[in-house]
Amino acid sequence: MSSKNAITIGSLIEKDLKEAYFLPQKPSSYGKGYRFLNDKKYRVFDYPPYSLSFRRIMSPFRQLPAVGNEIPVIMECTPESYLQQHWKQWLPAFPPVVIKPLDEGLQDDVPVVTTGAFQGIPKHKHSVDPDIIYEVQLKSSILDIKAPMPRHMDEDVVSYPCMVKVDMSAGGMGNRLVKNEGELSAILRQVRDVCGWKGKAVFQEIIPGIKEVPSCNFHLHKSGEIFWIGADIAGFNGYSFTSGTVDWDKQEEYEHLLYEEFTIPIKEYLQERGYFGLVNFEVLITDHGNYLVDVNPRIGGDTTHVLLARYLALDFGLKHSKIFFFNKHSTTAKKLVEKANGINQNGNGIVIVLSAADVDKGCESFLSVFAKTPEMVQSLFHRVMND
């Protein structure tokens, strides 16, 4: 079953690279025993580190439902057949992903589209020069984008309260709110002395009166053409991204609101430096102005959800949806998928298990839920979590 609304990650990559692989795993600098450890170059602040199962299974699997079959995926683990069948059953317009052995993919002459710069992958194997990838992913590089943003300060003239952001961090781990000089000293001592971080940190003013934080995704092609993927409203636990809410009827509103002031300047900055590929950025919406607070030139944690939301909204009328991160269940991953299948059979909406991994007590998951109303989205999520 084909659909013009089922846009795959592979189809976007294929427009620029006729032959390529996609590696959805992320590098780590603190995950001991992890295959892609950046312990000497391209360091990432991901302390305390995620578990190996998160790095190998949970994080990369959540991107697979929307990858398609145009570009093979290489990674350490392969999804269980019940999970792949789940995606095939409920997302019939998205072709099943093609997975090649990781070592085979790293040894041939095909470029790899990555989520970041990897010290263990040769420079020529990256689809974009890893030095460029690392540069444009630094928080300090956002200052070079000609867009409204919070005021940045030097470390010796900080005013309080302020945000401290480690220059290259993962999952919000390097972001801290500090209210006074003592808190600032303690945080910098932890980051630099205890965690051994040798890179920069940036210091940013606090913006009051935040109404919402759109998380936006687009694909920047080599030609400079932009394909707008979509936006969701980000939810946070502290400064970690934990959910994203989509109302498809508001997609054009966010695209037009942010396009000239943010999307175009980000595109121009990245194109000047030679980057092409997936891009995620976040904006603070307030009554007194809008402010760019984050740019991630890579696939975002919500990119796949927004691609699925486009298809399910336009083809099935399920215009409301939400992605839920880091869910904990008392059942196994297989039984969780079976529960989602049973809920979907009722026809009130669709629950997609993006990824699931068994742990000591039950399993953990990333879930996307799609329905005709926000209330039904929450109801379906409650069912899959509690029934």
mmCIF file of C-alpha atoms in Angstrom:
data_model
loop_
_atom_site.group_PDB
_atom_site.id
_atom_site.type_symbol
_atom_site.label_atom_id
_atom_site.label_comp_id
_atom_site.label_asym_id
_atom_site.label_seq_id
_atom_site.Cartn_x
_atom_site.Cartn_y
_atom_site.Cartn_z
ATOM 1 C CA MET A 1 0.000 0.000 0.000
ATOM 2 C CA SER A 2 1.739 3.165 -1.202
ATOM 3 C CA SER A 3 0.987 6.741 -0.151
ATOM 4 C CA LYS A 4 2.402 10.093 -1.226
ATOM 5 C CA ASN A 5 2.187 11.110 2.438
ATOM 6 C CA ALA A 6 4.530 8.349 3.639
ATOM 7 C CA ILE A 7 7.855 10.191 3.393
ATOM 8 C CA THR A 8 10.773 7.990 4.422
ATOM 9 C CA ILE A 9 14.141 9.022 5.804
ATOM 10 C CA GLY A 10 15.758 6.949 3.070
ATOM 11 C CA SER A 11 13.934 8.820 0.309
ATOM 12 C CA LEU A 12 15.262 12.128 1.659
ATOM 13 C CA ILE A 13 18.826 10.813 1.889
ATOM 14 C CA GLU A 14 18.610 9.245 -1.570
ATOM 15 C CA LYS A 15 18.096 12.621 -3.249
ATOM 16 C CA ASP A 16 21.650 13.575 -2.279
ATOM 17 C CA LEU A 17 23.419 10.205 -2.053
ATOM 18 C CA LYS A 18 22.507 7.546 -4.595
ATOM 19 C CA GLU A 19 24.320 4.970 -2.485
ATOM 20 C CA ALA A 20 24.625 5.282 1.290
ATOM 21 C CA TYR A 21 24.044 3.628 4.639
ATOM 22 C CA PHE A 22 22.305 5.121 7.673
ATOM 23 C CA LEU A 23 23.733 4.558 11.154
ATOM 24 C CA PRO A 24 21.081 5.530 13.749
ATOM 25 C CA GLN A 25 23.307 4.859 16.782
ATOM 26 C CA LYS A 26 24.902 7.812 18.548
ATOM 27 C CA PRO A 27 28.463 8.229 19.812
ATOM 28 C CA SER A 28 29.237 8.297 23.540
ATOM 29 C CA SER A 29 32.216 9.429 25.590
ATOM 30 C CA TYR A 30 31.199 7.858 28.916
ATOM 31 C CA GLY A 31 29.569 4.558 27.897
ATOM 32 C CA LYS A 32 32.300 2.069 28.715
ATOM 33 C CA GLY A 33 32.133 -1.083 26.610
ATOM 34 C CA TYR A 34 30.179 0.686 23.871
ATOM 35 C CA ARG A 35 31.243 0.113 20.265
ATOM 36 C CA PHE A 36 31.147 3.788 19.286
ATOM 37 C CA LEU A 37 33.150 5.385 22.090
ATOM 38 C CA ASN A 38 34.506 8.876 21.388
ATOM 39 C CA ASP A 39 37.106 8.909 24.156
ATOM 40 C CA LYS A 40 39.854 10.794 22.304
ATOM 41 C CA LYS A 41 38.170 12.874 19.602
ATOM 42 C CA TYR A 42 34.727 14.394 19.041
ATOM 43 C CA ARG A 43 33.935 14.069 22.723
ATOM 44 C CA VAL A 44 30.303 14.133 23.863
ATOM 45 C CA PHE A 45 29.100 14.952 27.385
ATOM 46 C CA ASP A 46 26.688 12.105 28.140
ATOM 47 C CA TYR A 47 27.259 11.681 31.861
ATOM 48 C CA PRO A 48 25.837 9.724 33.571
ATOM 49 C CA PRO A 49 25.880 7.437 30.534
ATOM 50 C CA TYR A 50 22.858 5.654 29.147
ATOM 51 C CA SER A 51 22.793 1.849 29.403
ATOM 52 C CA LEU A 52 24.239 -0.241 26.597
ATOM 53 C CA SER A 53 20.751 -1.538 25.766
ATOM 54 C CA PHE A 54 19.588 2.048 25.307
ATOM 55 C CA ARG A 55 22.529 2.823 23.019
ATOM 56 C CA ARG A 56 22.236 -0.373 20.976
ATOM 57 C CA ILE A 57 18.458 -0.938 20.945
ATOM 58 C CA MET A 58 16.176 1.739 22.381
ATOM 59 C CA SER A 59 17.674 4.821 20.756
ATOM 60 C CA PRO A 60 18.379 3.477 17.233
ATOM 61 C CA PHE A 61 15.262 1.287 16.897
ATOM 62 C CA ARG A 62 12.926 4.278 17.359
ATOM 63 C CA GLN A 63 14.087 5.647 13.969
ATOM 64 C CA LEU A 64 13.514 2.453 11.976
ATOM 65 C CA PRO A 65 9.725 2.576 11.329
ATOM 66 C CA ALA A 66 10.173 5.575 9.001
ATOM 67 C CA VAL A 67 13.532 4.725 7.397
ATOM 68 C CA GLY A 68 12.053 2.836 4.417
ATOM 69 C CA ASN A 69 14.019 0.587 2.091
ATOM 70 C CA GLU A 70 15.857 3.119 -0.079
ATOM 71 C CA ILE A 71 18.944 3.307 2.145
ATOM 72 C CA PRO A 72 20.136 0.275 4.181
ATOM 73 C CA VAL A 73 20.677 0.664 7.912
ATOM 74 C CA ILE A 74 23.770 -0.588 9.727
ATOM 75 C CA MET A 75 23.833 -1.028 13.510
ATOM 76 C CA GLU A 76 24.794 -3.424 16.283
ATOM 77 C CA CYS A 77 21.400 -5.066 16.884
ATOM 78 C CA THR A 78 18.445 -6.149 14.751
ATOM 79 C CA PRO A 79 14.808 -5.727 15.875
ATOM 80 C CA GLU A 80 12.929 -8.873 16.828
ATOM 81 C CA SER A 81 10.533 -10.199 14.184
ATOM 82 C CA TYR A 82 7.456 -9.348 16.292
ATOM 83 C CA LEU A 83 8.496 -5.678 16.369
ATOM 84 C CA GLN A 84 9.174 -5.538 12.628
ATOM 85 C CA GLN A 85 5.805 -7.205 11.972
ATOM 86 C CA HIS A 86 4.128 -4.643 14.241
ATOM 87 C CA TRP A 87 5.522 -1.788 12.125
ATOM 88 C CA LYS A 88 4.566 -3.531 8.887
ATOM 89 C CA GLN A 89 0.993 -4.176 10.044
ATOM 90 C CA TRP A 90 0.175 -0.671 11.264
ATOM 91 C CA LEU A 91 2.355 1.382 8.914
ATOM 92 C CA PRO A 92 1.736 -0.438 5.622
ATOM 93 C CA ALA A 93 2.836 2.478 3.415
ATOM 94 C CA PHE A 94 6.343 2.467 4.935
ATOM 95 C CA PRO A 95 8.469 -0.284 3.345
ATOM 96 C CA PRO A 96 10.284 -2.546 5.829
ATOM 97 C CA VAL A 97 13.767 -1.337 6.669
ATOM 98 C CA VAL A 98 16.772 -3.108 5.115
ATOM 99 C CA ILE A 99 19.451 -3.923 7.718
ATOM 100 C CA LYS A 100 23.008 -4.855 6.745
ATOM 101 C CA PRO A 101 25.711 -6.229 9.090
ATOM 102 C CA LEU A 102 27.505 -3.374 10.840
ATOM 103 C CA ASP A 103 31.059 -4.516 10.069
ATOM 104 C CA GLU A 104 30.236 -5.069 6.407
ATOM 105 C CA GLY A 105 28.793 -1.586 6.143
ATOM 106 C CA LEU A 106 31.847 -0.008 7.761
ATOM 107 C CA GLN A 107 34.347 -1.812 5.555
ATOM 108 C CA ASP A 108 33.132 -1.075 2.025
ATOM 109 C CA ASP A 109 33.278 2.190 0.069
ATOM 110 C CA VAL A 110 29.712 3.363 0.683
ATOM 111 C CA PRO A 111 29.337 6.597 2.742
ATOM 112 C CA VAL A 112 27.512 6.461 6.057
ATOM 113 C CA VAL A 113 24.936 9.039 7.157
ATOM 114 C CA THR A 114 25.543 9.404 10.886
ATOM 115 C CA THR A 115 23.972 11.109 13.897
ATOM 116 C CA GLY A 116 27.272 12.770 14.737
ATOM 117 C CA ALA A 117 31.034 12.631 14.321
ATOM 118 C CA PHE A 118 32.505 9.198 15.172
ATOM 119 C CA GLN A 119 36.182 8.843 16.029
ATOM 120 C CA GLY A 120 36.043 5.129 15.144
ATOM 121 C CA ILE A 121 34.695 5.685 11.627
ATOM 122 C CA PRO A 122 37.193 6.977 9.026
ATOM 123 C CA LYS A 123 36.633 10.519 7.826
ATOM 124 C CA HIS A 124 35.990 9.416 4.230
ATOM 125 C CA LYS A 125 33.194 7.086 5.399
ATOM 126 C CA HIS A 126 31.147 9.918 6.892
ATOM 127 C CA SER A 127 28.675 11.371 4.402
ATOM 128 C CA VAL A 128 29.671 14.811 5.730
ATOM 129 C CA ASP A 129 33.188 15.589 7.004
ATOM 130 C CA PRO A 130 33.098 14.688 10.734
ATOM 131 C CA ASP A 131 35.014 17.873 11.608
ATOM 132 C CA ILE A 132 32.147 19.842 10.059
ATOM 133 C CA ILE A 133 29.490 17.708 11.777
ATOM 134 C CA TYR A 134 31.132 18.254 15.154
ATOM 135 C CA GLU A 135 31.509 21.981 14.607
ATOM 136 C CA VAL A 136 27.891 22.605 13.623
ATOM 137 C CA GLN A 137 26.598 20.486 16.523
ATOM 138 C CA LEU A 138 28.444 22.556 19.153
ATOM 139 C CA LYS A 139 26.159 24.737 21.272
ATOM 140 C CA SER A 140 28.619 27.618 20.883
ATOM 141 C CA SER A 141 28.218 27.471 17.087
ATOM 142 C CA ILE A 142 24.576 28.571 17.405
ATOM 143 C CA LEU A 143 25.936 32.077 18.040
ATOM 144 C CA ASP A 144 26.990 32.199 14.368
ATOM 145 C CA ILE A 145 23.382 31.820 13.165
ATOM 146 C CA LYS A 146 21.672 35.096 12.304
ATOM 147 C CA ALA A 147 18.492 34.497 14.266
ATOM 148 C CA PRO A 148 16.990 35.854 17.509
ATOM 149 C CA MET A 149 18.333 33.981 20.537
ATOM 150 C CA PRO A 150 18.835 34.473 24.262
ATOM 151 C CA ARG A 151 21.758 36.667 25.268
ATOM 152 C CA HIS A 152 24.984 34.745 25.780
ATOM 153 C CA MET A 153 27.510 35.732 28.441
ATOM 154 C CA ASP A 154 31.183 35.193 29.193
ATOM 155 C CA GLU A 155 31.958 32.977 32.170
ATOM 156 C CA ASP A 156 33.484 35.821 34.178
ATOM 157 C CA VAL A 157 30.503 38.191 33.723
ATOM 158 C CA VAL A 158 27.551 35.865 34.263
ATOM 159 C CA SER A 159 24.278 37.302 35.570
ATOM 160 C CA TYR A 160 21.833 35.088 37.459
ATOM 161 C CA PRO A 161 19.770 33.052 36.958
ATOM 162 C CA CYS A 162 21.254 31.620 33.776
ATOM 163 C CA MET A 163 21.540 28.419 31.780
ATOM 164 C CA VAL A 164 24.855 26.590 31.584
ATOM 165 C CA LYS A 165 25.216 24.319 28.566
ATOM 166 C CA VAL A 166 28.135 21.993 27.951
ATOM 167 C CA ASP A 167 29.213 22.669 24.378
ATOM 168 C CA MET A 168 28.520 19.133 23.131
ATOM 169 C CA SER A 169 26.045 17.217 25.255
ATOM 170 C CA ALA A 170 23.474 14.459 24.777
ATOM 171 C CA GLY A 171 19.874 14.330 25.934
ATOM 172 C CA GLY A 172 20.071 17.550 27.918
ATOM 173 C CA MET A 173 22.659 16.025 30.278
ATOM 174 C CA GLY A 174 24.938 19.033 30.011
ATOM 175 C CA ASN A 175 22.231 21.648 30.638
ATOM 176 C CA ARG A 176 21.877 23.217 34.079
ATOM 177 C CA LEU A 177 19.962 26.127 35.575
ATOM 178 C CA VAL A 178 22.135 28.076 38.015
ATOM 179 C CA LYS A 179 20.815 30.719 40.410
ATOM 180 C CA ASN A 180 23.991 32.047 42.011
ATOM 181 C CA GLU A 181 27.776 31.971 41.921
ATOM 182 C CA GLY A 182 27.981 29.032 44.326
ATOM 183 C CA GLU A 183 25.771 26.838 42.132
ATOM 184 C CA LEU A 184 27.773 27.832 39.056
ATOM 185 C CA SER A 185 31.065 26.908 40.706
ATOM 186 C CA ALA A 186 29.705 23.565 41.878
ATOM 187 C CA ILE A 187 28.344 22.644 38.444
ATOM 188 C CA LEU A 188 31.522 23.629 36.603
ATOM 189 C CA ARG A 189 33.623 21.708 39.136
ATOM 190 C CA GLN A 190 31.443 18.607 38.584
ATOM 191 C CA VAL A 191 31.618 18.867 34.801
ATOM 192 C CA ARG A 192 35.319 19.714 34.548
ATOM 193 C CA ASP A 193 36.989 18.038 37.492
ATOM 194 C CA VAL A 194 34.787 15.028 38.241
ATOM 195 C CA CYS A 195 33.651 14.247 34.676
ATOM 196 C CA GLY A 196 36.852 15.392 32.999
ATOM 197 C CA TRP A 197 35.201 17.613 30.407
ATOM 198 C CA LYS A 198 37.888 19.688 28.646
ATOM 199 C CA GLY A 199 35.665 21.478 26.147
ATOM 200 C CA LYS A 200 33.742 24.719 26.392
ATOM 201 C CA ALA A 201 30.519 25.610 28.143
ATOM 202 C CA VAL A 202 28.116 28.362 27.108
ATOM 203 C CA PHE A 203 26.205 30.690 29.429
ATOM 204 C CA GLN A 204 22.765 31.844 28.366
ATOM 205 C CA GLU A 205 20.189 34.203 29.867
ATOM 206 C CA ILE A 206 16.870 32.813 31.099
ATOM 207 C CA ILE A 207 13.885 33.799 28.958
ATOM 208 C CA PRO A 208 10.688 34.400 31.003
ATOM 209 C CA GLY A 209 7.105 33.841 29.922
ATOM 210 C CA ILE A 210 7.615 30.777 27.729
ATOM 211 C CA LYS A 211 4.331 29.661 26.149
ATOM 212 C CA GLU A 212 5.571 26.631 24.201
ATOM 213 C CA VAL A 213 8.684 25.139 22.640
ATOM 214 C CA PRO A 214 8.266 23.874 19.061
ATOM 215 C CA SER A 215 10.766 21.201 18.056
ATOM 216 C CA CYS A 216 11.151 21.492 14.289
ATOM 217 C CA ASN A 217 12.550 19.098 11.702
ATOM 218 C CA PHE A 218 13.620 19.609 8.110
ATOM 219 C CA HIS A 219 15.957 18.040 5.581
ATOM 220 C CA LEU A 220 18.581 20.250 3.959
ATOM 221 C CA HIS A 221 19.567 18.929 0.542
ATOM 222 C CA LYS A 222 22.940 19.532 -1.112
ATOM 223 C CA SER A 223 21.204 21.871 -3.560
ATOM 224 C CA GLY A 224 20.030 24.092 -0.715
ATOM 225 C CA GLU A 225 16.438 22.913 -1.096
ATOM 226 C CA ILE A 226 14.558 22.469 2.174
ATOM 227 C CA PHE A 227 12.040 19.716 2.811
ATOM 228 C CA TRP A 228 10.004 20.707 5.866
ATOM 229 C CA ILE A 229 9.220 17.554 7.845
ATOM 230 C CA GLY A 230 7.165 19.113 10.615
ATOM 231 C CA ALA A 231 7.061 20.325 14.198
ATOM 232 C CA ASP A 232 5.853 19.088 17.559
ATOM 233 C CA ILE A 233 5.529 20.856 20.881
ATOM 234 C CA ALA A 234 8.281 19.608 23.135
ATOM 235 C CA GLY A 235 7.709 18.358 26.666
ATOM 236 C CA PHE A 236 10.534 18.271 29.198
ATOM 237 C CA ASN A 237 11.537 16.711 32.495
ATOM 238 C CA GLY A 238 13.939 19.358 33.701
ATOM 239 C CA TYR A 239 15.932 19.944 30.523
ATOM 240 C CA SER A 240 15.591 16.462 29.054
ATOM 241 C CA PHE A 241 13.210 16.053 26.098
ATOM 242 C CA THR A 242 10.523 13.565 27.192
ATOM 243 C CA SER A 243 7.606 13.975 24.777
ATOM 244 C CA GLY A 244 6.422 15.728 21.647
ATOM 245 C CA THR A 245 2.811 16.648 20.831
ATOM 246 C CA VAL A 246 1.482 17.113 17.288
ATOM 247 C CA ASP A 247 -1.694 18.814 16.115
ATOM 248 C CA TRP A 248 -1.490 18.354 12.352
ATOM 249 C CA ASP A 249 -3.920 21.196 11.686
ATOM 250 C CA LYS A 250 -1.288 23.580 13.095
ATOM 251 C CA GLN A 251 1.634 22.394 10.961
ATOM 252 C CA GLU A 252 1.408 25.166 8.376
ATOM 253 C CA GLU A 253 1.114 27.726 11.169
ATOM 254 C CA TYR A 254 4.436 26.649 12.737
ATOM 255 C CA GLU A 255 6.184 26.326 9.380
ATOM 256 C CA HIS A 256 5.200 29.874 8.361
ATOM 257 C CA LEU A 257 5.790 31.360 11.823
ATOM 258 C CA LEU A 258 9.367 30.097 12.040
ATOM 259 C CA TYR A 259 10.466 29.899 8.402
ATOM 260 C CA GLU A 260 11.955 33.331 7.656
ATOM 261 C CA GLU A 261 13.218 34.090 11.144
ATOM 262 C CA PHE A 262 14.743 30.694 11.964
ATOM 263 C CA THR A 263 14.619 28.003 9.255
ATOM 264 C CA ILE A 264 16.263 30.129 6.545
ATOM 265 C CA PRO A 265 19.122 31.474 8.733
ATOM 266 C CA ILE A 266 19.836 27.945 10.023
ATOM 267 C CA LYS A 267 19.842 26.608 6.464
ATOM 268 C CA GLU A 268 22.211 29.352 5.285
ATOM 269 C CA TYR A 269 24.598 28.777 8.193
ATOM 270 C CA LEU A 270 24.735 25.012 7.621
ATOM 271 C CA GLN A 271 25.033 25.265 3.842
ATOM 272 C CA GLU A 272 27.944 27.700 4.102
ATOM 273 C CA ARG A 273 29.814 25.132 6.202
ATOM 274 C CA GLY A 274 29.106 22.216 3.870
ATOM 275 C CA TYR A 275 26.516 20.351 5.922
ATOM 276 C CA PHE A 276 23.552 18.616 4.324
ATOM 277 C CA GLY A 277 21.077 16.181 5.845
ATOM 278 C CA LEU A 278 18.495 16.090 8.627
ATOM 279 C CA VAL A 279 18.178 19.081 10.965
ATOM 280 C CA ASN A 280 16.311 19.595 14.238
ATOM 281 C CA PHE A 281 15.937 22.929 16.034
ATOM 282 C CA GLU A 282 14.016 24.300 19.017
ATOM 283 C CA VAL A 283 12.480 27.745 19.533
ATOM 284 C CA LEU A 284 11.027 29.400 22.620
ATOM 285 C CA ILE A 285 7.673 31.027 21.856
ATOM 286 C CA THR A 286 6.835 33.924 24.202
ATOM 287 C CA ASP A 287 4.480 36.917 24.215
ATOM 288 C CA HIS A 288 7.433 39.248 23.696
ATOM 289 C CA GLY A 289 9.332 37.381 20.970
ATOM 290 C CA ASN A 290 10.669 34.050 19.734
ATOM 291 C CA TYR A 291 14.159 32.752 20.516
ATOM 292 C CA LEU A 292 16.359 30.040 19.017
ATOM 293 C CA VAL A 293 17.725 27.829 21.813
ATOM 294 C CA ASP A 294 18.980 24.664 20.134
ATOM 295 C CA VAL A 295 20.099 23.393 16.729
ATOM 296 C CA ASN A 296 20.907 19.731 16.081
ATOM 297 C CA PRO A 297 22.107 18.958 12.551
ATOM 298 C CA ARG A 298 21.170 15.263 12.701
ATOM 299 C CA ILE A 299 18.042 13.157 13.001
ATOM 300 C CA GLY A 300 16.058 14.274 16.029
ATOM 301 C CA GLY A 301 14.465 12.100 18.667
ATOM 302 C CA ASP A 302 11.086 13.187 17.313
ATOM 303 C CA THR A 303 11.830 13.094 13.562
ATOM 304 C CA THR A 304 10.363 9.647 12.968
ATOM 305 C CA HIS A 305 7.246 10.495 14.972
ATOM 306 C CA VAL A 306 6.558 13.589 12.864
ATOM 307 C CA LEU A 307 7.052 11.608 9.635
ATOM 308 C CA LEU A 308 4.560 9.013 10.863
ATOM 309 C CA ALA A 309 2.205 11.781 12.020
ATOM 310 C CA ARG A 310 2.091 13.216 8.491
ATOM 311 C CA TYR A 311 0.997 9.868 7.049
ATOM 312 C CA LEU A 312 -1.533 8.952 9.738
ATOM 313 C CA ALA A 313 -3.056 12.458 9.821
ATOM 314 C CA LEU A 314 -3.451 12.902 6.081
ATOM 315 C CA ASP A 315 -4.396 9.332 5.156
ATOM 316 C CA PHE A 316 -6.454 8.305 8.202
ATOM 317 C CA GLY A 317 -7.539 11.555 9.863
ATOM 318 C CA LEU A 318 -5.542 10.835 13.051
ATOM 319 C CA LYS A 319 -4.443 14.450 13.361
ATOM 320 C CA HIS A 320 -3.447 14.391 17.025
ATOM 321 C CA SER A 321 -0.451 12.450 18.281
ATOM 322 C CA LYS A 322 2.269 12.308 20.864
ATOM 323 C CA ILE A 323 5.593 10.568 21.294
ATOM 324 C CA PHE A 324 6.357 9.284 24.801
ATOM 325 C CA PHE A 325 9.982 8.639 25.791
ATOM 326 C CA PHE A 326 11.470 6.397 28.490
ATOM 327 C CA ASN A 327 8.341 4.427 29.407
ATOM 328 C CA LYS A 328 8.665 1.617 31.952
ATOM 329 C CA HIS A 329 6.448 -1.484 31.842
ATOM 330 C CA SER A 330 6.066 -4.516 34.100
ATOM 331 C CA THR A 331 5.626 -6.816 31.092
ATOM 332 C CA THR A 332 8.045 -8.067 28.424
ATOM 333 C CA ALA A 333 8.756 -6.242 25.171
ATOM 334 C CA LYS A 334 6.945 -8.937 23.193
ATOM 335 C CA LYS A 335 3.823 -8.728 25.356
ATOM 336 C CA LEU A 336 3.916 -4.933 25.126
ATOM 337 C CA VAL A 337 3.797 -5.172 21.334
ATOM 338 C CA GLU A 338 0.943 -7.689 21.577
ATOM 339 C CA LYS A 339 -0.952 -5.278 23.843
ATOM 340 C CA ALA A 340 -0.454 -2.437 21.355
ATOM 341 C CA ASN A 341 -1.701 -4.666 18.537
ATOM 342 C CA GLY A 342 -4.835 -5.465 20.534
ATOM 343 C CA ILE A 343 -5.537 -1.802 21.260
ATOM 344 C CA ASN A 344 -5.093 -0.943 17.575
ATOM 345 C CA GLN A 345 -7.635 -3.581 16.551
ATOM 346 C CA ASN A 346 -10.367 -1.560 18.286
ATOM 347 C CA GLY A 347 -10.089 1.234 15.729
ATOM 348 C CA ASN A 348 -9.931 4.213 18.127
ATOM 349 C CA GLY A 349 -6.413 5.116 17.122
ATOM 350 C CA ILE A 350 -2.973 3.589 16.656
ATOM 351 C CA VAL A 351 -0.206 2.882 19.155
ATOM 352 C CA ILE A 352 3.187 2.328 17.560
ATOM 353 C CA VAL A 353 5.916 0.743 19.661
ATOM 354 C CA LEU A 354 8.933 2.517 18.184
ATOM 355 C CA SER A 355 11.384 0.565 20.322
ATOM 356 C CA ALA A 356 11.285 -1.758 23.305
ATOM 357 C CA ALA A 357 13.943 -3.569 25.310
ATOM 358 C CA ASP A 358 13.629 -6.115 28.097
ATOM 359 C CA VAL A 359 15.306 -5.108 31.359
ATOM 360 C CA ASP A 360 15.638 -6.751 34.795
ATOM 361 C CA LYS A 361 12.043 -5.972 35.728
ATOM 362 C CA GLY A 362 9.818 -5.726 32.664
ATOM 363 C CA CYS A 363 10.769 -3.602 29.690
ATOM 364 C CA GLU A 364 11.313 -0.019 28.555
ATOM 365 C CA SER A 365 9.839 1.611 25.483
ATOM 366 C CA PHE A 366 9.439 4.575 23.189
ATOM 367 C CA LEU A 367 5.819 4.925 22.074
ATOM 368 C CA SER A 368 3.998 6.989 19.461
ATOM 369 C CA VAL A 369 0.215 7.341 19.830
ATOM 370 C CA PHE A 370 -2.117 8.674 17.107
ATOM 371 C CA ALA A 371 -5.839 9.481 17.391
ATOM 372 C CA LYS A 372 -8.516 11.969 16.335
ATOM 373 C CA THR A 373 -8.462 13.978 19.578
ATOM 374 C CA PRO A 374 -5.869 14.829 22.243
ATOM 375 C CA GLU A 375 -8.080 13.147 24.837
ATOM 376 C CA MET A 376 -8.080 9.883 22.898
ATOM 377 C CA VAL A 377 -4.297 10.050 22.537
ATOM 378 C CA GLN A 378 -3.993 10.204 26.321
ATOM 379 C CA SER A 379 -6.603 7.478 26.765
ATOM 380 C CA LEU A 380 -4.753 5.087 24.449
ATOM 381 C CA PHE A 381 -1.454 5.822 26.163
ATOM 382 C CA HIS A 382 -3.081 5.134 29.548
ATOM 383 C CA ARG A 383 -4.369 1.813 28.237
ATOM 384 C CA VAL A 384 -1.061 0.615 26.904
ATOM 385 C CA MET A 385 0.618 1.613 30.168
ATOM 386 C CA ASN A 386 -1.977 0.238 32.601
ATOM 387 C CA ASP A 387 -4.381 -2.339 31.113
#
